[in-house]
Coordinates of C-alpha atoms and ligand atoms in Angstrom, one line a residue:
M1 CA -127.2 48.7 1.3
S2 CA -126.2 45.1 0.7
N3 CA -125.4 44.7 4.3
P4 CA -126.9 46.9 7.1
H5 CA -123.5 47.3 8.7
D6 CA -122.1 48.9 5.5
K7 CA -123.6 52.3 6.4
D8 CA -121.2 52.7 9.3
K9 CA -118.1 52.2 7.1
P10 CA -116.1 54.8 5.3
T11 CA -116.6 55.1 1.5
T12 CA -114.2 55.3 -1.3
I13 CA -115.1 56.4 -4.8
V14 CA -112.6 55.5 -7.5
I15 CA -113.1 57.4 -10.8
F16 CA -111.5 55.6 -13.7
G17 CA -111.0 58.0 -16.6
A18 CA -110.2 60.7 -14.2
S19 CA -108.4 62.9 -16.7
G20 CA -111.4 62.9 -19.0
D21 CA -114.0 65.5 -19.7
L22 CA -116.8 63.9 -17.6
T23 CA -114.7 64.0 -14.5
Q24 CA -113.9 67.7 -14.9
R25 CA -117.3 68.8 -16.1
K26 CA -119.7 66.7 -14.1
L27 CA -118.4 64.2 -11.5
I28 CA -116.1 66.4 -9.4
P29 CA -118.5 69.4 -9.5
A30 CA -121.3 67.1 -8.4
L31 CA -119.2 65.6 -5.6
F32 CA -118.0 69.0 -4.5
S33 CA -121.6 70.3 -4.4
L34 CA -122.7 67.3 -2.3
H35 CA -119.8 68.1 0.0
R36 CA -121.0 71.7 0.4
K37 CA -124.5 70.4 1.2
K38 CA -123.0 68.0 3.7
R39 CA -124.5 65.0 2.0
V40 CA -121.3 63.0 1.3
P41 CA -120.9 59.9 3.4
R42 CA -118.6 59.8 6.4
G43 CA -114.9 59.1 5.7
L44 CA -115.1 59.8 2.0
N45 CA -112.1 59.3 -0.2
I46 CA -112.2 60.1 -3.9
I47 CA -109.4 58.6 -6.0
G48 CA -108.9 59.7 -9.6
A49 CA -107.4 56.8 -11.6
A50 CA -106.1 57.3 -15.1
R51 CA -103.0 56.7 -17.3
T52 CA -101.7 60.2 -17.1
E53 CA -98.8 60.5 -14.7
Q54 CA -99.4 63.1 -12.0
D55 CA -99.6 63.3 -8.2
D56 CA -102.5 64.2 -5.8
N57 CA -101.8 67.9 -6.1
G58 CA -101.7 67.9 -9.9
F59 CA -105.1 66.2 -9.9
R60 CA -106.5 68.6 -7.3
E61 CA -105.4 71.6 -9.4
E62 CA -106.8 70.1 -12.6
V63 CA -110.2 69.3 -11.2
Q64 CA -110.4 72.6 -9.4
E65 CA -110.1 74.3 -12.8
G66 CA -113.0 72.2 -13.9
V67 CA -115.2 73.2 -11.0
K68 CA -114.4 76.9 -11.5
K69 CA -115.3 76.6 -15.1
F70 CA -118.3 74.3 -15.1
A71 CA -120.0 74.3 -11.8
E72 CA -123.0 76.7 -11.6
Y73 CA -122.6 77.5 -7.9
H74 CA -120.4 80.1 -6.3
F75 CA -116.9 78.8 -5.8
S76 CA -115.4 79.3 -2.3
E77 CA -111.7 78.7 -1.7
D78 CA -112.3 77.6 1.9
E79 CA -114.9 75.0 1.0
W80 CA -112.7 73.8 -1.9
N81 CA -109.6 73.3 0.4
D82 CA -111.7 71.3 2.8
F83 CA -113.0 69.2 -0.1
A84 CA -109.6 68.8 -1.8
D85 CA -108.3 66.8 1.2
H86 CA -110.6 64.0 0.1
L87 CA -109.1 63.9 -3.4
H88 CA -106.2 61.6 -4.4
Y89 CA -104.8 60.2 -7.6
C90 CA -103.3 57.0 -8.8
A91 CA -101.7 56.5 -12.3
G92 CA -101.7 53.3 -14.2
D93 CA -103.3 51.0 -16.8
F94 CA -106.1 49.5 -14.8
T95 CA -107.1 46.9 -17.3
K96 CA -103.7 45.3 -16.3
D97 CA -102.0 44.3 -13.1
D98 CA -101.8 48.0 -12.1
A99 CA -105.2 47.5 -10.5
E100 CA -103.6 45.1 -8.0
K101 CA -100.1 46.6 -7.8
Q102 CA -100.8 50.3 -7.9
L103 CA -104.4 51.0 -7.0
K104 CA -105.1 48.4 -4.4
P105 CA -102.4 49.6 -2.0
V106 CA -103.4 53.2 -2.4
I107 CA -107.0 52.4 -1.6
E108 CA -106.2 50.1 1.3
K109 CA -103.8 52.7 2.9
L110 CA -106.5 55.4 2.7
E111 CA -109.2 53.2 4.0
G112 CA -107.2 51.7 6.8
G113 CA -109.8 48.9 7.4
P114 CA -113.2 47.7 6.1
A115 CA -114.8 50.2 3.7
N116 CA -117.4 50.6 1.0
R117 CA -116.3 51.2 -2.6
L118 CA -117.9 52.7 -5.6
Y119 CA -116.0 52.3 -8.8
Y120 CA -117.0 54.8 -11.5
L121 CA -116.1 53.8 -15.0
A122 CA -115.9 57.2 -16.8
T123 CA -113.6 55.7 -19.5
P124 CA -114.2 54.9 -23.1
P125 CA -116.4 51.8 -23.3
Q126 CA -113.8 49.5 -24.7
F127 CA -112.2 49.5 -21.2
F128 CA -115.3 48.7 -19.1
A129 CA -114.9 44.9 -19.1
G130 CA -111.1 45.0 -18.9
I131 CA -111.1 47.2 -15.8
I132 CA -113.8 45.2 -13.9
S133 CA -112.0 42.0 -14.8
A134 CA -108.7 43.4 -13.4
L135 CA -110.5 44.5 -10.2
A136 CA -112.1 41.0 -9.9
R137 CA -108.7 39.3 -10.4
A138 CA -107.3 41.5 -7.6
G139 CA -110.2 40.5 -5.3
M140 CA -111.4 44.1 -5.3
V141 CA -115.1 43.4 -6.1
D142 CA -115.6 41.0 -3.3
Q143 CA -118.2 42.4 -0.8
H144 CA -117.0 40.9 2.5
D145 CA -115.5 44.1 3.8
G146 CA -118.2 46.5 2.5
F147 CA -120.2 47.0 -0.7
R148 CA -118.5 47.1 -4.1
R149 CA -120.6 48.8 -6.7
V150 CA -119.7 49.7 -10.3
I151 CA -121.2 52.7 -12.1
I152 CA -121.0 52.3 -15.9
E153 CA -121.3 55.2 -18.2
K154 CA -122.8 55.0 -21.7
P155 CA -122.6 53.9 -24.4
F156 CA -123.4 50.4 -23.1
G157 CA -122.7 48.4 -26.3
T158 CA -123.0 49.7 -29.8
D159 CA -125.9 47.3 -30.8
L160 CA -127.9 44.5 -29.3
K161 CA -125.3 41.9 -29.8
S162 CA -122.5 43.9 -28.2
A163 CA -124.7 45.0 -25.3
R164 CA -125.7 41.4 -24.6
A165 CA -122.1 40.3 -24.8
L166 CA -121.1 43.0 -22.4
N167 CA -123.9 42.1 -20.0
E168 CA -122.7 38.5 -20.1
E169 CA -119.1 39.4 -19.5
L170 CA -119.9 41.6 -16.6
H171 CA -122.2 39.1 -15.0
Q172 CA -119.3 36.6 -14.9
L173 CA -117.4 39.1 -12.8
V174 CA -120.0 41.0 -10.6
S175 CA -123.7 40.5 -9.8
E176 CA -126.4 42.5 -11.5
Q177 CA -127.1 44.2 -8.1
Q178 CA -123.5 45.6 -8.1
I179 CA -123.9 47.2 -11.5
Y180 CA -125.3 50.7 -11.9
R181 CA -125.7 51.6 -15.6
I182 CA -126.1 55.4 -15.6
D183 CA -128.3 57.5 -17.8
H184 CA -127.9 61.0 -16.6
Y185 CA -131.3 62.0 -17.9
L186 CA -132.9 59.9 -15.1
G187 CA -131.0 62.0 -12.6
K188 CA -132.6 65.3 -13.9
E189 CA -135.0 66.8 -11.4
T190 CA -137.6 67.5 -14.0
V191 CA -137.4 64.0 -15.4
Q192 CA -138.0 62.5 -12.0
N193 CA -140.9 64.9 -11.6
V194 CA -142.7 63.0 -14.4
L195 CA -143.3 60.2 -11.8
I196 CA -144.5 62.6 -9.2
F197 CA -146.7 64.4 -11.7
R198 CA -148.3 61.2 -12.9
F199 CA -148.6 59.2 -9.7
A200 CA -148.9 61.8 -6.9
N201 CA -151.8 63.6 -8.5
G202 CA -155.3 62.1 -8.9
I203 CA -156.4 64.1 -11.9
F204 CA -154.0 63.2 -14.7
E205 CA -153.7 59.4 -14.5
P206 CA -157.4 58.7 -15.4
I207 CA -157.0 60.5 -18.7
W208 CA -153.4 59.2 -19.4
N209 CA -154.4 56.7 -22.0
R210 CA -155.6 56.0 -25.5
N211 CA -159.2 57.2 -24.7
Y212 CA -158.1 60.8 -24.1
I213 CA -154.6 61.2 -25.6
D214 CA -154.1 61.7 -29.3
H215 CA -150.4 61.4 -29.4
V216 CA -147.2 62.1 -27.5
Q217 CA -144.1 64.0 -28.6
I218 CA -140.7 63.7 -27.0
S219 CA -138.1 66.2 -28.2
V220 CA -134.5 66.5 -27.1
L221 CA -133.2 69.3 -29.2
E222 CA -129.7 70.6 -28.9
E223 CA -128.0 73.8 -30.0
V224 CA -124.5 72.4 -29.8
G225 CA -122.9 70.6 -32.7
V226 CA -120.6 67.7 -32.4
G227 CA -117.9 69.8 -30.7
H228 CA -114.6 68.1 -29.9
R229 CA -116.2 64.6 -29.7
A230 CA -116.0 63.9 -33.4
G231 CA -114.1 60.6 -33.0
Y232 CA -116.8 59.1 -30.8
Y233 CA -119.8 60.8 -32.5
D234 CA -119.1 59.9 -36.1
T235 CA -119.1 56.2 -35.2
A236 CA -122.1 56.6 -32.8
G237 CA -124.6 59.0 -34.5
V238 CA -127.8 60.3 -32.9
L239 CA -129.6 57.0 -32.5
R240 CA -126.9 55.5 -30.3
D241 CA -126.0 58.8 -28.6
M242 CA -129.5 59.9 -27.7
F243 CA -132.3 57.6 -28.6
Q244 CA -131.2 54.2 -27.3
N245 CA -130.8 55.7 -23.8
H246 CA -132.2 59.2 -23.1
L247 CA -135.2 59.3 -25.4
L248 CA -136.4 55.7 -24.7
Q249 CA -136.0 56.2 -21.0
L250 CA -138.2 59.3 -21.2
L251 CA -140.7 57.3 -23.2
A252 CA -140.6 54.6 -20.5
L253 CA -141.4 57.2 -17.8
V254 CA -144.2 58.8 -19.7
A255 CA -145.8 55.5 -20.8
M256 CA -145.2 53.1 -17.9
E257 CA -147.9 51.7 -15.6
P258 CA -148.0 52.9 -12.0
P259 CA -145.5 50.9 -9.9
A260 CA -147.0 49.4 -6.7
S261 CA -144.3 51.0 -4.5
F262 CA -141.4 53.5 -4.7
N263 CA -139.0 50.7 -4.6
S264 CA -136.3 50.3 -7.2
N265 CA -137.3 47.0 -8.4
A266 CA -141.0 47.9 -8.7
I267 CA -140.0 51.1 -10.7
R268 CA -137.5 49.3 -12.9
N269 CA -140.0 46.4 -13.6
E270 CA -142.5 48.9 -15.0
R271 CA -139.9 50.7 -17.1
A272 CA -138.7 47.4 -18.5
K273 CA -142.3 46.2 -19.1
V274 CA -143.3 49.2 -21.2
L275 CA -140.1 49.1 -23.3
S276 CA -140.8 45.4 -24.0
A277 CA -144.2 46.4 -25.3
V278 CA -142.9 49.0 -27.8
R279 CA -143.5 47.6 -31.3
P280 CA -140.3 47.1 -33.3
M281 CA -140.4 49.0 -36.6
H282 CA -140.7 47.5 -40.0
D283 CA -141.2 50.4 -42.4
F284 CA -138.2 52.5 -41.9
K285 CA -138.9 54.8 -44.8
T286 CA -142.2 56.1 -43.3
E287 CA -141.4 55.6 -39.6
T288 CA -138.0 57.3 -39.4
V289 CA -136.3 60.4 -40.5
R290 CA -132.5 60.6 -40.8
G291 CA -130.8 64.0 -41.0
Q292 CA -127.4 65.6 -40.9
Y293 CA -126.6 69.2 -40.4
K294 CA -124.9 71.0 -43.2
G295 CA -121.3 71.6 -42.4
Y296 CA -121.0 68.4 -40.2
R297 CA -118.6 66.8 -42.7
Q298 CA -116.3 69.8 -42.5
E299 CA -116.0 69.5 -38.7
E300 CA -112.6 68.5 -37.5
G301 CA -112.3 64.7 -37.3
I302 CA -115.4 63.9 -39.3
K303 CA -115.1 61.8 -42.4
P304 CA -115.7 64.0 -45.5
D305 CA -118.3 61.6 -46.9
S306 CA -119.8 60.7 -43.5
Q307 CA -123.4 59.4 -43.5
T308 CA -123.7 59.7 -39.7
P309 CA -127.1 61.1 -38.7
T310 CA -127.0 64.1 -36.4
Y311 CA -130.8 64.3 -36.3
S312 CA -133.6 61.8 -36.2
A313 CA -137.3 61.6 -35.8
L314 CA -139.0 58.3 -35.1
R315 CA -142.6 57.1 -34.6
F316 CA -143.2 54.3 -32.1
T317 CA -146.3 52.6 -31.1
I318 CA -146.9 50.6 -27.9
D319 CA -148.7 47.3 -28.0
N320 CA -150.7 47.4 -24.7
W321 CA -154.2 48.3 -23.6
R322 CA -153.3 51.8 -22.5
W323 CA -151.5 52.9 -25.6
Q324 CA -152.7 50.9 -28.6
D325 CA -152.9 53.3 -31.7
V326 CA -151.3 56.3 -29.9
P327 CA -148.2 57.4 -31.8
F328 CA -145.2 58.4 -29.8
Y329 CA -143.1 60.8 -32.0
L330 CA -139.5 61.1 -30.8
R331 CA -137.0 63.5 -32.2
S332 CA -133.5 64.7 -31.4
G333 CA -130.7 66.5 -33.2
K334 CA -127.6 68.6 -32.9
S335 CA -126.9 72.1 -34.2
L336 CA -130.6 73.1 -33.9
K337 CA -132.0 76.5 -33.1
E338 CA -132.1 76.2 -29.3
K339 CA -131.6 73.7 -26.6
R340 CA -135.0 72.3 -25.5
T341 CA -136.1 69.1 -23.9
E342 CA -139.8 68.6 -23.6
V343 CA -142.6 66.1 -23.6
V344 CA -145.8 67.3 -25.1
I345 CA -149.0 65.3 -24.7
Q346 CA -151.8 66.3 -27.2
F347 CA -155.3 65.3 -26.0
K348 CA -158.1 64.4 -28.3
C349 CA -160.5 67.2 -29.4
P350 CA -164.0 67.5 -27.9
P351 CA -166.3 65.3 -30.0
H352 CA -168.6 68.3 -30.9
L353 CA -168.2 72.1 -30.8
M354 CA -171.5 73.8 -30.3
F355 CA -170.3 77.5 -30.2
P356 CA -171.3 79.7 -33.1
S357 CA -167.7 80.9 -33.6
S358 CA -166.5 77.3 -33.9
K359 CA -167.4 77.3 -37.6
D360 CA -164.4 79.4 -38.4
H361 CA -162.3 78.0 -35.6
H362 CA -160.0 75.1 -36.0
M363 CA -160.6 72.6 -33.2
T364 CA -157.7 73.2 -30.8
P365 CA -156.9 70.2 -28.7
N366 CA -155.8 70.6 -25.1
M367 CA -152.1 70.2 -24.7
L368 CA -149.9 69.4 -21.7
A369 CA -146.2 70.3 -22.0
L370 CA -143.6 69.0 -19.6
C371 CA -140.6 71.3 -20.0
L372 CA -137.6 69.4 -18.8
Q373 CA -134.9 72.0 -19.8
P374 CA -134.0 74.8 -19.9
D375 CA -137.2 76.5 -19.0
E376 CA -138.2 73.9 -16.4
G377 CA -142.0 73.9 -15.8
I378 CA -145.3 72.4 -16.8
H379 CA -147.9 74.1 -19.0
L380 CA -151.5 73.1 -19.6
R381 CA -153.1 74.7 -22.7
F382 CA -156.8 74.9 -23.0
E383 CA -159.5 77.1 -24.6
A384 CA -160.9 80.2 -23.0
K385 CA -163.5 82.7 -23.9
V386 CA -162.2 85.9 -25.4
P387 CA -163.7 88.7 -23.2
D388 CA -166.4 90.9 -24.6
T389 CA -167.2 88.6 -27.5
S390 CA -170.3 86.4 -27.7
A391 CA -168.4 83.1 -27.6
D392 CA -165.0 83.6 -29.3
M393 CA -162.3 81.4 -28.0
R394 CA -158.5 81.4 -27.8
S395 CA -155.9 79.0 -26.4
V396 CA -154.4 80.1 -23.0
D397 CA -151.9 78.5 -20.7
M398 CA -151.9 77.5 -17.1
D399 CA -148.3 77.6 -16.0
F400 CA -146.1 76.0 -13.4
N401 CA -142.5 77.3 -13.4
Y402 CA -139.9 75.7 -11.1
E403 CA -138.0 78.9 -10.5
E404 CA -141.1 80.8 -9.5
S405 CA -142.3 78.0 -7.2
F406 CA -139.0 76.8 -5.7
G407 CA -136.5 79.6 -6.3
S408 CA -133.6 79.9 -8.8
R409 CA -131.2 77.5 -7.1
S410 CA -133.6 74.7 -6.8
I411 CA -132.4 72.4 -9.6
P412 CA -129.3 70.4 -8.8
E413 CA -127.0 68.6 -11.3
A414 CA -128.3 65.2 -12.4
Y415 CA -125.0 63.6 -11.3
E416 CA -125.5 64.7 -7.7
R417 CA -128.6 62.6 -7.3
L418 CA -127.2 59.6 -9.2
L419 CA -124.0 59.5 -7.2
L420 CA -125.8 59.7 -4.0
D421 CA -128.3 57.0 -5.0
A422 CA -125.5 54.7 -6.0
I423 CA -123.8 55.3 -2.6
H424 CA -127.1 54.5 -0.8
G425 CA -127.7 51.4 -3.0
D426 CA -130.8 52.8 -4.6
A427 CA -130.9 51.6 -8.2
A428 CA -134.3 53.0 -9.2
L429 CA -132.8 55.6 -11.5
F430 CA -130.2 53.2 -13.1
I431 CA -130.8 50.9 -16.1
R432 CA -131.1 47.2 -15.5
S433 CA -129.7 44.7 -18.0
D434 CA -133.1 43.8 -19.4
Q435 CA -133.9 47.5 -20.1
I436 CA -130.7 48.0 -22.0
E437 CA -131.4 45.0 -24.1
Y438 CA -135.1 46.0 -24.8
S439 CA -134.0 49.4 -25.9
W440 CA -131.3 48.0 -28.2
E441 CA -134.0 45.6 -29.6
L442 CA -135.8 48.8 -30.8
I443 CA -132.8 50.7 -32.1
D444 CA -130.9 47.8 -33.7
P445 CA -133.3 47.2 -36.6
I446 CA -133.3 50.9 -37.4
L447 CA -129.5 51.0 -37.5
K448 CA -129.4 48.0 -39.8
A449 CA -132.1 49.5 -42.1
W450 CA -130.2 52.7 -42.3
D451 CA -127.2 50.9 -43.5
S452 CA -129.2 49.2 -46.2
T453 CA -131.4 50.1 -49.1
D454 CA -134.3 50.5 -46.6
A455 CA -132.8 53.7 -45.4
P456 CA -134.7 57.0 -45.9
P457 CA -132.5 59.5 -47.7
L458 CA -130.1 61.5 -45.5
A459 CA -131.9 64.8 -45.1
L460 CA -129.5 67.8 -44.8
Y461 CA -130.6 70.7 -42.7
D462 CA -129.3 74.1 -42.0
P463 CA -127.7 74.6 -38.5
G464 CA -129.8 77.0 -36.4
T465 CA -133.1 75.6 -37.6
W466 CA -135.5 73.1 -36.0
G467 CA -134.2 70.3 -38.3
P468 CA -134.9 69.0 -41.8
T469 CA -138.2 69.8 -43.6
E470 CA -138.5 66.0 -44.0
A471 CA -139.2 65.8 -40.3
D472 CA -142.2 68.3 -40.7
E473 CA -143.5 66.2 -43.6
F474 CA -143.1 63.1 -41.5
V475 CA -145.7 64.3 -38.9
D476 CA -147.7 66.1 -41.5
R477 CA -148.4 62.8 -43.3
D478 CA -150.2 61.8 -40.1
G479 CA -152.1 65.1 -40.0
R480 CA -150.0 66.5 -37.2
C481 CA -147.3 69.0 -36.6
W482 CA -144.4 69.4 -34.2
L483 CA -145.6 71.2 -31.1
M484 CA -143.5 73.6 -29.0
G485 CA -144.7 73.5 -25.5
C486 CA -141.9 75.4 -23.8
G487 CA -139.7 78.4 -24.2
D488 CA -141.0 81.4 -26.0
R489 CA -143.9 79.6 -27.5
S490 CA -145.6 82.5 -29.0
K491 CA -143.1 82.7 -31.9
E492 CA -143.2 79.1 -32.9
K493 CA -145.1 77.2 -35.5
G494 CA -147.4 74.8 -33.7
A495 CA -147.5 76.9 -30.6
L496 CA -150.6 78.8 -29.6
S497 CA -151.6 78.8 -33.3
P498 CA -154.2 76.3 -34.3
V499 CA -152.9 72.9 -34.6
A500 CA -153.4 71.0 -37.9
E501 CA -156.7 69.2 -37.8
K502 CA -156.6 65.5 -38.1
Ligands
BG6_601 C1 -125.0 63.0 -23.8 C2 -124.7 62.9 -25.3 O1 -125.4 61.7 -23.3 O2 -126.1 63.9 -23.6 C3 -124.4 64.3 -25.8 O3 -123.6 62.0 -25.4 C4 -125.5 65.2 -25.5 O4 -124.2 64.2 -27.2 C5 -125.9 65.2 -24.0 O5 -125.1 66.5 -25.9 C6 -127.1 66.0 -23.7 O6 -127.2 66.1 -22.3 P1 -127.9 67.3 -21.6 O7 -127.9 67.0 -20.1 O8 -127.0 68.5 -21.9 O9 -129.2 67.5 -22.2

């Protein structure tokens, strides 16, 4: 909290872009869930703000549909009616004077005195600066009567230059402490568990470095195609949509140094520090794969000759003492076989195998798989003696599964946690301006190279596969293969079967 007295004040959340998909699918379901869990702040008002003309009841009905359709918890009419009293709506163009003329009186009437405000910008990015500027002109970001915080959705810029320009523009209007740049991956329970796993256990951190780790793989694989977001996606592509934010944030959590405290600045400093140590790429033909699923160009709204990548694999290295020479392979794509988000750490092989059977046995390195979704869990793969043989060995797993340990309803939606953190003024899971710029510094040269003669060929892949064969060749050239640490691993190449020797 910026001021200790703020916690006694009522809170207003204004959602700009209230008629959009995100509000329906994620924001209102998350707020309703927090309401059911009695975690919303006292005196909460939620105001949907958008251009569409409608009244409070119209908005309530619209978002109720969204909750029924998208929320994973049981819908209860009584609970909804109780929650719906908090919902209001205001129509207008809030990059203009409507912020002052329409919205301000609505908010002030509901608040009836000093109150905290959280402005959620769930609009297309071209409106971010315009809305905050209109709020600033109307004196609505001034923090005398309570906190004024702004949550900004992605994409934050489309390249380094535009991200810097947006940061500069915002810093003229509000302070960095008021800005909460959201990356919903950081709100995922299993992603936060990476910190607990690494820093609340004594046995992993000592081997979490170049002496014991051969390489790291971070995979965010999606079954869905581009869906109804063609207009946005065809200009963004997979690097802007997934790598600049989600994948690089995952890399930061896996690779960062232990923060000295569980304080937002300490945690954000370490994430920024490791991102600043990632080596920018130079050889884009060998360090990147650029793919597109077959049929993408026939999707509605996609240019018939589109070169937009829907899949990519990248190899990064980190220039610091912990990670020198340890490759980080990152891959993400759409229209793949299944949805899977996982981090796989492959350890180095033992230096010598003395067992008689080892002559015919490929050396199988130990492997740790952090399964982030959908089969949330952690698996450690190691060698075991096959019973009733002299010394035959086989890979086996030690498994932790969230559902088994914590029950089936244990994993909340990422947005619940993030909304609550923003209300409480905890910015640890939000992206600071320097992190945004460091990650664009890594993605920008790839985007430029892919627009030039340095681009690797666009590798077409069949929907429903694990991506282009070029991505397999890419890791194969380093003597490695993609590993499947999660899901039904027994069926996958690279899972339980011997891993390619280096
Ligand atoms: C979003 C991307 O940020 O993340 C989408 O814009 C992607 O293209 C989505 O599908 C994936 O999120 P999740 O939570 O479903 O893994």
